[in-house]
mmCIF file of C-alpha atoms and ligand atoms in Angstrom:
data_model
loop_
_atom_site.group_PDB
_atom_site.id
_atom_site.type_symbol
_atom_site.label_atom_id
_atom_site.label_comp_id
_atom_site.label_asym_id
_atom_site.label_seq_id
_atom_site.Cartn_x
_atom_site.Cartn_y
_atom_site.Cartn_z
ATOM 1 C CA MET A 148 -6.508 20.318 4.294
ATOM 2 C CA THR A 149 -7.199 20.734 0.467
ATOM 3 C CA PHE A 150 -5.270 18.904 -2.302
ATOM 4 C CA GLN A 151 -5.304 19.262 -6.024
ATOM 5 C CA PHE A 152 -4.938 15.775 -7.127
ATOM 6 C CA ILE A 153 -6.227 13.388 -4.544
ATOM 7 C CA LEU A 154 -9.222 13.371 -2.355
ATOM 8 C CA THR A 155 -9.224 12.536 1.447
ATOM 9 C CA GLU A 156 -12.008 10.990 3.440
ATOM 10 C CA LYS A 157 -12.105 9.574 6.978
ATOM 11 C CA LYS A 158 -14.649 6.763 7.057
ATOM 12 C CA GLU A 159 -15.114 5.791 10.619
ATOM 13 C CA GLN A 160 -11.494 4.450 11.627
ATOM 14 C CA THR A 161 -10.316 4.389 7.829
ATOM 15 C CA PHE A 162 -8.729 7.434 5.927
ATOM 16 C CA ILE A 163 -9.290 6.931 2.294
ATOM 17 C CA ILE A 164 -6.966 8.505 -0.287
ATOM 18 C CA THR A 165 -8.525 8.677 -3.659
ATOM 19 C CA ILE A 166 -5.827 9.864 -6.447
ATOM 20 C CA ASN A 167 -7.847 11.921 -8.742
ATOM 21 C CA ARG A 168 -6.747 12.604 -12.147
ATOM 22 C CA PRO A 169 -9.130 10.159 -13.836
ATOM 23 C CA ASP A 170 -8.976 12.137 -17.464
ATOM 24 C CA LYS A 171 -4.946 11.053 -16.993
ATOM 25 C CA LEU A 172 -6.021 7.652 -15.916
ATOM 26 C CA ASN A 173 -4.487 8.728 -12.350
ATOM 27 C CA ALA A 174 -1.002 8.993 -13.363
ATOM 28 C CA LEU A 175 1.137 10.107 -10.808
ATOM 29 C CA ASN A 176 2.968 13.254 -11.183
ATOM 30 C CA TRP A 177 5.345 14.507 -8.493
ATOM 31 C CA GLN A 178 2.715 16.970 -6.852
ATOM 32 C CA THR A 179 0.340 14.025 -6.476
ATOM 33 C CA MET A 180 3.448 12.122 -4.625
ATOM 34 C CA THR A 181 3.918 14.606 -2.299
ATOM 35 C CA GLU A 182 0.094 15.384 -1.730
ATOM 36 C CA ILE A 183 -0.342 11.712 -0.933
ATOM 37 C CA HIS A 184 2.763 11.852 1.444
ATOM 38 C CA THR A 185 1.093 14.816 3.358
ATOM 39 C CA ALA A 186 -2.081 13.337 3.758
ATOM 40 C CA LEU A 187 -0.355 10.136 5.097
ATOM 41 C CA LYS A 188 1.779 12.098 7.564
ATOM 42 C CA GLU A 189 -1.388 14.030 8.851
ATOM 43 C CA ALA A 190 -3.186 10.530 8.941
ATOM 44 C CA LYS A 191 -0.294 9.091 11.038
ATOM 45 C CA GLN A 192 -0.731 11.523 13.893
ATOM 46 C CA PHE A 193 -4.890 10.650 14.740
ATOM 47 C CA GLU A 194 -4.968 7.699 17.212
ATOM 48 C CA ASP A 195 -8.562 7.081 16.142
ATOM 49 C CA ILE A 196 -7.355 6.432 12.414
ATOM 50 C CA ARG A 197 -6.543 2.555 12.407
ATOM 51 C CA GLY A 198 -6.106 2.165 8.835
ATOM 52 C CA VAL A 199 -5.579 3.532 5.366
ATOM 53 C CA ILE A 200 -7.258 2.589 1.787
ATOM 54 C CA ILE A 201 -5.283 4.034 -1.237
ATOM 55 C CA THR A 202 -7.575 3.744 -4.296
ATOM 56 C CA GLY A 203 -8.143 5.546 -7.698
ATOM 57 C CA ALA A 204 -10.763 7.620 -8.766
ATOM 58 C CA GLY A 205 -13.176 6.540 -11.902
ATOM 59 C CA GLU A 206 -13.762 3.124 -12.944
ATOM 60 C CA LYS A 207 -10.701 2.784 -15.280
ATOM 61 C CA SER A 208 -7.958 3.153 -13.641
ATOM 62 C CA PHE A 209 -5.788 2.766 -10.007
ATOM 63 C CA VAL A 210 -2.991 4.397 -11.478
ATOM 64 C CA ALA A 211 -1.245 4.231 -14.897
ATOM 65 C CA GLY A 212 2.240 4.953 -13.997
ATOM 66 C CA ALA A 213 4.341 7.568 -13.224
ATOM 67 C CA ASP A 214 3.101 10.937 -15.240
ATOM 68 C CA ILE A 215 5.026 10.337 -18.942
ATOM 69 C CA GLN A 216 4.555 14.059 -19.560
ATOM 70 C CA GLU A 217 6.636 14.882 -16.587
ATOM 71 C CA LEU A 218 8.959 11.948 -17.143
ATOM 72 C CA SER A 219 9.791 13.052 -20.388
ATOM 73 C CA ARG A 220 11.308 16.339 -19.336
ATOM 74 C CA ASN A 221 13.649 14.490 -16.706
ATOM 75 C CA THR A 222 17.469 15.339 -16.990
ATOM 76 C CA PRO A 223 19.555 11.837 -15.665
ATOM 77 C CA VAL A 224 20.360 13.732 -12.203
ATOM 78 C CA GLY A 225 16.841 14.905 -12.137
ATOM 79 C CA ALA A 226 15.537 11.392 -12.820
ATOM 80 C CA LYS A 227 17.803 9.930 -10.051
ATOM 81 C CA ASP A 228 16.724 12.646 -7.367
ATOM 82 C CA PHE A 229 12.961 11.854 -8.311
ATOM 83 C CA ALA A 230 13.517 8.190 -7.958
ATOM 84 C CA LEU A 231 15.404 8.633 -4.578
ATOM 85 C CA GLN A 232 12.375 11.026 -3.353
ATOM 86 C CA SER A 233 9.567 8.859 -4.671
ATOM 87 C CA GLN A 234 11.163 5.813 -2.951
ATOM 88 C CA GLU A 235 11.351 7.654 0.403
ATOM 89 C CA ILE A 236 7.741 8.526 0.104
ATOM 90 C CA LEU A 237 6.842 4.420 -0.587
ATOM 91 C CA GLY A 238 9.089 3.944 2.306
ATOM 92 C CA PHE A 239 7.077 5.858 4.412
ATOM 93 C CA ILE A 240 4.136 3.972 3.372
ATOM 94 C CA GLU A 241 5.739 0.448 3.939
ATOM 95 C CA ASN A 242 6.673 1.463 7.494
ATOM 96 C CA PHE A 243 3.489 3.078 8.296
ATOM 97 C CA PRO A 244 2.500 1.729 11.836
ATOM 98 C CA LYS A 245 -1.371 1.028 10.697
ATOM 99 C CA PRO A 246 -2.297 -1.046 7.726
ATOM 100 C CA VAL A 247 -2.282 0.441 4.533
ATOM 101 C CA ILE A 248 -4.186 -1.672 1.537
ATOM 102 C CA ALA A 249 -4.054 -0.524 -2.284
ATOM 103 C CA ALA A 250 -7.772 -1.060 -3.473
ATOM 104 C CA ILE A 251 -6.849 -1.456 -7.224
ATOM 105 C CA ASN A 252 -9.944 -0.447 -9.471
ATOM 106 C CA GLY A 253 -8.036 -0.791 -12.483
ATOM 107 C CA PHE A 254 -4.892 -0.098 -14.451
ATOM 108 C CA CYS A 255 -2.312 -0.438 -12.069
ATOM 109 C CA LEU A 256 1.109 -0.010 -14.165
ATOM 110 C CA GLY A 257 4.727 1.212 -13.841
ATOM 111 C CA GLY A 258 4.771 3.702 -10.495
ATOM 112 C CA GLY A 259 1.018 2.354 -9.806
ATOM 113 C CA CYS A 260 2.140 -0.728 -9.441
ATOM 114 C CA GLU A 261 4.901 0.100 -7.357
ATOM 115 C CA LEU A 262 2.862 2.298 -5.312
ATOM 116 C CA ALA A 263 0.519 -0.788 -4.618
ATOM 117 C CA MET A 264 3.342 -3.021 -3.787
ATOM 118 C CA ALA A 265 4.752 -0.504 -0.939
ATOM 119 C CA CYS A 266 0.881 -0.635 0.708
ATOM 120 C CA HIS A 267 0.750 -3.504 3.175
ATOM 121 C CA MET A 268 -2.018 -5.411 0.948
ATOM 122 C CA ARG A 269 -3.249 -5.346 -2.306
ATOM 123 C CA ILE A 270 -7.153 -6.046 -3.241
ATOM 124 C CA ALA A 271 -8.111 -5.532 -6.770
ATOM 125 C CA SER A 272 -11.392 -5.497 -8.891
ATOM 126 C CA ASP A 273 -11.791 -8.244 -11.163
ATOM 127 C CA ASN A 274 -11.129 -5.576 -14.273
ATOM 128 C CA ALA A 275 -7.750 -4.586 -12.767
ATOM 129 C CA LYS A 276 -4.381 -5.115 -14.938
ATOM 130 C CA PHE A 277 -1.477 -5.017 -13.603
ATOM 131 C CA GLY A 278 2.477 -4.453 -15.246
ATOM 132 C CA GLN A 279 5.772 -2.703 -15.202
ATOM 133 C CA PRO A 280 5.806 -1.128 -18.740
ATOM 134 C CA GLU A 281 8.680 1.131 -18.450
ATOM 135 C CA VAL A 282 10.812 -1.197 -20.906
ATOM 136 C CA ASN A 283 8.152 0.029 -23.531
ATOM 137 C CA LEU A 284 9.344 3.629 -22.785
ATOM 138 C CA GLY A 285 13.112 2.609 -22.973
ATOM 139 C CA ILE A 286 13.482 3.040 -19.025
ATOM 140 C CA ILE A 287 13.273 0.996 -16.177
ATOM 141 C CA PRO A 288 10.983 0.995 -13.053
ATOM 142 C CA GLY A 289 12.297 3.868 -10.493
ATOM 143 C CA ASN A 290 9.969 3.347 -7.599
ATOM 144 C CA GLY A 291 11.307 0.383 -5.927
ATOM 145 C CA GLY A 292 9.344 -2.034 -8.497
ATOM 146 C CA THR A 293 12.819 -4.111 -9.522
ATOM 147 C CA GLN A 294 12.889 -5.049 -5.725
ATOM 148 C CA ARG A 295 9.510 -4.932 -4.486
ATOM 149 C CA LEU A 296 8.164 -7.222 -7.506
ATOM 150 C CA ALA A 297 10.806 -9.595 -6.939
ATOM 151 C CA ARG A 298 10.085 -10.060 -2.996
ATOM 152 C CA LEU A 299 6.263 -10.232 -3.811
ATOM 153 C CA VAL A 300 6.199 -12.772 -6.627
ATOM 154 C CA GLY A 301 9.722 -14.253 -6.947
ATOM 155 C CA LYS A 302 12.756 -13.234 -9.442
ATOM 156 C CA GLY A 303 12.029 -15.102 -12.494
ATOM 157 C CA ARG A 304 8.026 -13.574 -12.513
ATOM 158 C CA ALA A 305 9.577 -10.366 -11.571
ATOM 159 C CA ILE A 306 11.956 -10.863 -14.579
ATOM 160 C CA GLU A 307 9.509 -11.940 -17.307
ATOM 161 C CA LEU A 308 6.896 -8.906 -16.234
ATOM 162 C CA ILE A 309 9.691 -6.289 -16.140
ATOM 163 C CA LEU A 310 11.690 -7.213 -19.440
ATOM 164 C CA SER A 311 8.668 -8.371 -21.407
ATOM 165 C CA GLY A 312 6.433 -5.122 -20.350
ATOM 166 C CA ASN A 313 3.286 -7.215 -20.513
ATOM 167 C CA MET A 314 0.186 -6.741 -18.681
ATOM 168 C CA ILE A 315 -1.657 -9.296 -16.421
ATOM 169 C CA LYS A 316 -5.366 -9.727 -15.461
ATOM 170 C CA ALA A 317 -6.291 -9.750 -11.685
ATOM 171 C CA THR A 318 -7.001 -13.385 -11.732
ATOM 172 C CA GLU A 319 -3.155 -13.852 -12.691
ATOM 173 C CA ALA A 320 -1.823 -11.412 -10.533
ATOM 174 C CA HIS A 321 -3.840 -13.360 -7.343
ATOM 175 C CA ARG A 322 -2.387 -16.597 -8.693
ATOM 176 C CA ILE A 323 1.191 -14.912 -8.381
ATOM 177 C CA GLY A 324 0.657 -13.640 -5.068
ATOM 178 C CA LEU A 325 0.636 -9.964 -6.324
ATOM 179 C CA VAL A 326 -2.951 -9.517 -4.706
ATOM 180 C CA ASN A 327 -4.565 -10.527 -1.932
ATOM 181 C CA HIS A 328 -7.916 -10.956 -3.162
ATOM 182 C CA VAL A 329 -9.949 -10.148 -6.095
ATOM 183 C CA TYR A 330 -13.378 -8.731 -6.080
ATOM 184 C CA GLU A 331 -16.120 -7.477 -8.715
ATOM 185 C CA PRO A 332 -15.587 -3.593 -8.842
ATOM 186 C CA GLU A 333 -18.912 -2.899 -6.800
ATOM 187 C CA ASN A 334 -17.679 -4.504 -4.041
ATOM 188 C CA LEU A 335 -13.981 -3.512 -4.070
ATOM 189 C CA ILE A 336 -13.906 -0.897 -1.253
ATOM 190 C CA SER A 337 -16.802 -2.481 1.031
ATOM 191 C CA GLU A 338 -14.638 -5.494 0.953
ATOM 192 C CA THR A 339 -11.380 -3.459 1.549
ATOM 193 C CA GLN A 340 -13.338 -2.021 4.576
ATOM 194 C CA ASN A 341 -14.105 -5.641 5.907
ATOM 195 C CA LEU A 342 -10.680 -6.623 5.870
ATOM 196 C CA LEU A 343 -9.751 -3.591 7.705
ATOM 197 C CA ALA A 344 -12.857 -4.224 10.279
ATOM 198 C CA THR A 345 -11.468 -7.317 11.343
ATOM 199 C CA ILE A 346 -8.001 -5.875 11.794
ATOM 200 C CA TYR A 347 -9.642 -3.066 13.907
ATOM 201 C CA SER A 348 -11.175 -5.490 16.164
ATOM 202 C CA LYS A 349 -7.549 -6.775 17.104
ATOM 203 C CA ALA A 350 -5.173 -5.232 19.719
ATOM 204 C CA SER A 351 -3.625 -2.233 18.089
ATOM 205 C CA VAL A 352 -0.047 -2.490 19.323
ATOM 206 C CA ALA A 353 -0.008 -6.269 18.328
ATOM 207 C CA VAL A 354 -1.142 -5.101 15.049
ATOM 208 C CA LYS A 355 1.788 -2.198 14.667
ATOM 209 C CA LEU A 356 4.349 -4.690 16.003
ATOM 210 C CA SER A 357 3.406 -7.540 13.835
ATOM 211 C CA LEU A 358 3.971 -4.983 10.677
ATOM 212 C CA GLU A 359 7.350 -3.781 12.193
ATOM 213 C CA ALA A 360 8.672 -7.435 12.802
ATOM 214 C CA ILE A 361 7.416 -8.158 9.183
ATOM 215 C CA ASN A 362 8.617 -5.469 7.243
ATOM 216 C CA HIS A 363 12.038 -4.999 9.041
ATOM 217 C CA GLY A 364 12.257 -8.874 9.356
ATOM 218 C CA LEU A 365 12.472 -9.156 5.681
ATOM 219 C CA GLU A 366 15.482 -7.242 5.217
ATOM 220 C CA LEU A 367 17.354 -9.432 7.973
ATOM 221 C CA THR A 368 18.832 -12.810 8.010
ATOM 222 C CA LEU A 369 16.601 -15.276 9.496
ATOM 223 C CA GLU A 370 18.654 -15.693 12.819
ATOM 224 C CA GLU A 371 18.512 -11.637 12.983
ATOM 225 C CA GLY A 372 14.649 -11.389 12.162
ATOM 226 C CA VAL A 373 13.817 -14.034 14.944
ATOM 227 C CA GLN A 374 15.896 -12.205 17.289
ATOM 228 C CA LEU A 375 13.787 -9.271 16.509
ATOM 229 C CA GLU A 376 10.761 -11.163 16.634
ATOM 230 C CA ALA A 377 11.754 -12.065 20.121
ATOM 231 C CA ASN A 378 12.330 -8.578 21.067
ATOM 232 C CA LEU A 379 9.060 -7.173 19.647
ATOM 233 C CA PHE A 380 7.263 -10.241 21.595
ATOM 234 C CA GLY A 381 8.783 -9.396 24.462
ATOM 235 C CA LEU A 382 7.562 -5.569 24.226
ATOM 236 C CA CYS A 383 4.000 -6.655 23.252
ATOM 237 C CA MET A 384 3.621 -8.715 26.624
ATOM 238 C CA SER A 385 4.052 -5.743 28.306
ATOM 239 C CA THR A 386 0.680 -4.307 27.032
ATOM 240 C CA GLU A 387 -2.364 -4.154 28.858
ATOM 241 C CA ASP A 388 -4.049 -5.467 25.825
ATOM 242 C CA ALA A 389 -1.936 -8.617 26.026
ATOM 243 C CA LYS A 390 -3.098 -9.152 29.644
ATOM 244 C CA GLU A 391 -7.044 -8.706 28.564
ATOM 245 C CA GLY A 392 -6.377 -11.085 25.581
ATOM 246 C CA THR A 393 -5.128 -13.817 27.462
ATOM 247 C CA ILE A 394 -7.254 -13.652 30.532
ATOM 248 C CA ALA A 395 -10.426 -13.327 28.016
ATOM 249 C CA PHE A 396 -9.586 -16.778 26.395
ATOM 250 C CA LEU A 397 -9.197 -18.505 29.576
ATOM 251 C CA GLU A 398 -12.446 -16.815 30.790
ATOM 252 C CA LYS A 399 -14.002 -17.620 27.530
ATOM 253 C CA ARG A 400 -15.200 -14.118 26.952
ATOM 254 C CA LYS A 401 -14.423 -11.585 24.075
ATOM 255 C CA PRO A 402 -11.386 -9.435 24.705
ATOM 256 C CA GLN A 403 -12.137 -5.875 25.551
ATOM 257 C CA PHE A 404 -8.956 -4.224 23.688
ATOM 258 C CA LYS A 405 -7.980 -0.751 24.482
ATOM 259 C CA GLY A 406 -4.989 -0.073 22.344
ATOM 260 C CA ILE A 407 -2.523 0.103 25.075
HETATM 261 N N1 COA B 62 1.232 9.526 -17.882
HETATM 262 C C1 COA B 62 0.571 10.625 -18.532
HETATM 263 N N2 COA B 62 -0.643 10.600 -19.087
HETATM 264 C C2 COA B 62 -1.215 9.281 -19.000
HETATM 265 C C3 COA B 62 -0.423 8.263 -18.499
HETATM 266 C C4 COA B 62 0.743 8.287 -17.969
HETATM 267 N N3 COA B 62 1.255 6.997 -17.330
HETATM 268 N N4 COA B 62 -1.369 6.878 -18.861
HETATM 269 C C5 COA B 62 -2.255 7.567 -19.355
HETATM 270 N N5 COA B 62 -2.216 8.621 -19.690
HETATM 271 C C6 COA B 62 -3.074 9.825 -20.230
HETATM 272 C C7 COA B 62 -3.282 9.407 -21.776
HETATM 273 O O1 COA B 62 -2.002 10.281 -22.165
HETATM 274 C C8 COA B 62 -4.477 10.187 -22.076
HETATM 275 O O2 COA B 62 -4.471 11.564 -22.075
HETATM 276 P P1 COA B 62 -4.858 12.338 -23.297
HETATM 277 O O3 COA B 62 -6.628 11.955 -23.140
HETATM 278 O O4 COA B 62 -4.820 13.937 -22.823
HETATM 279 O O5 COA B 62 -4.693 12.376 -24.575
HETATM 280 C C9 COA B 62 -5.038 9.651 -21.004
HETATM 281 O O6 COA B 62 -4.302 9.576 -19.743
HETATM 282 C C10 COA B 62 -6.124 8.240 -21.592
HETATM 283 O O7 COA B 62 -5.199 7.322 -21.885
HETATM 284 P P2 COA B 62 -5.395 6.594 -22.929
HETATM 285 O O8 COA B 62 -3.842 5.838 -23.513
HETATM 286 O O9 COA B 62 -5.993 7.346 -23.916
HETATM 287 O O10 COA B 62 -6.215 5.514 -22.741
HETATM 288 P P3 COA B 62 -6.095 3.819 -23.275
HETATM 289 O O11 COA B 62 -7.229 3.449 -22.540
HETATM 290 O O12 COA B 62 -6.448 3.992 -24.644
HETATM 291 O O13 COA B 62 -4.901 3.176 -22.743
HETATM 292 C C11 COA B 62 -3.154 2.788 -20.912
HETATM 293 C C12 COA B 62 -4.769 2.952 -21.340
HETATM 294 C C13 COA B 62 -3.240 2.413 -19.552
HETATM 295 C C14 COA B 62 -2.939 1.413 -22.001
HETATM 296 C C15 COA B 62 -2.301 3.821 -21.615
HETATM 297 O O14 COA B 62 -2.846 4.832 -21.336
HETATM 298 C C16 COA B 62 -0.842 3.606 -21.393
HETATM 299 O O15 COA B 62 -0.428 2.733 -21.830
HETATM 300 N N6 COA B 62 -0.646 4.390 -20.583
HETATM 301 C C17 COA B 62 0.941 4.278 -19.978
HETATM 302 C C18 COA B 62 1.416 3.158 -19.013
HETATM 303 C C19 COA B 62 2.835 3.375 -18.864
HETATM 304 O O16 COA B 62 3.387 3.116 -19.409
HETATM 305 N N7 COA B 62 2.920 3.569 -17.496
HETATM 306 C C20 COA B 62 4.389 3.499 -17.100
HETATM 307 C C21 COA B 62 4.682 4.899 -16.741
HETATM 308 S S1 COA B 62 6.476 4.974 -16.380
#
């Protein structure tokens, strides 16, 4: 499938989506959002794809936000619809059954930060800059920024970032838990692939159920969350990989996981 604003590539077991509007710092217009959604729906079907990287084209920007050209033409009802539809796509990413990592190679602002926060993990190059600058445009985040940022970095820090519109550097984003790791730009993709390779060496059903338990559990009370975990733990015990993993440990050998 060919797209106008994204590039897709399958590199061994990893599906790489590169948002490709470098002349606009990879700003997310509606078509780019739908192309990301379409590409991910396709990737979900292939069993040999075990993880996804989302990154931006060029050296300057991951995504510099929603497309302000498009945004400026929105009506109130149109803006609400846009927000709801975008949130559905970000929800699809958050609930993707295989790990999705944002490899952040520069500006990660507004809708870009919201896209990155919907991914399961965020890895940044040391030149990356983060922020929710919507307040500078007289608006608030509309793609889950007020919700996911507070959940990731805590209420006080989220309020400061959203109310000030300030940008923070990758080191600060790392310090407050917004990104998992920071690397030099030339190592960003290879280090992201290394992390995915570690995950691919584990039992894929256990990876999938872990994602489900963490994602769904965070929206529940602790009591409900641990109940969900117990159910998924029991389900996981029914897999061949669970037998293989435990027996291999007892036999002092490396497990041979099959994904079943
Ligand atoms: N939407 C649409 N176009 C955007 C954009 C966005 N979010 N961010 C950058 N661009 C465009 C610029 O208009 C410019 O296009 P042009 O060359 O046709 O004029 C091009 O990308 C390069 O951006 P420029 O501003 O010249 O780069 P810079 O290095 O001087 O500044 C930023 C970089 C990120 C600080 C600045 O582009 C910016 O503030 N962008 C908007 C960020 C934002 O508010 N995002 C939240 C949107 S809700």
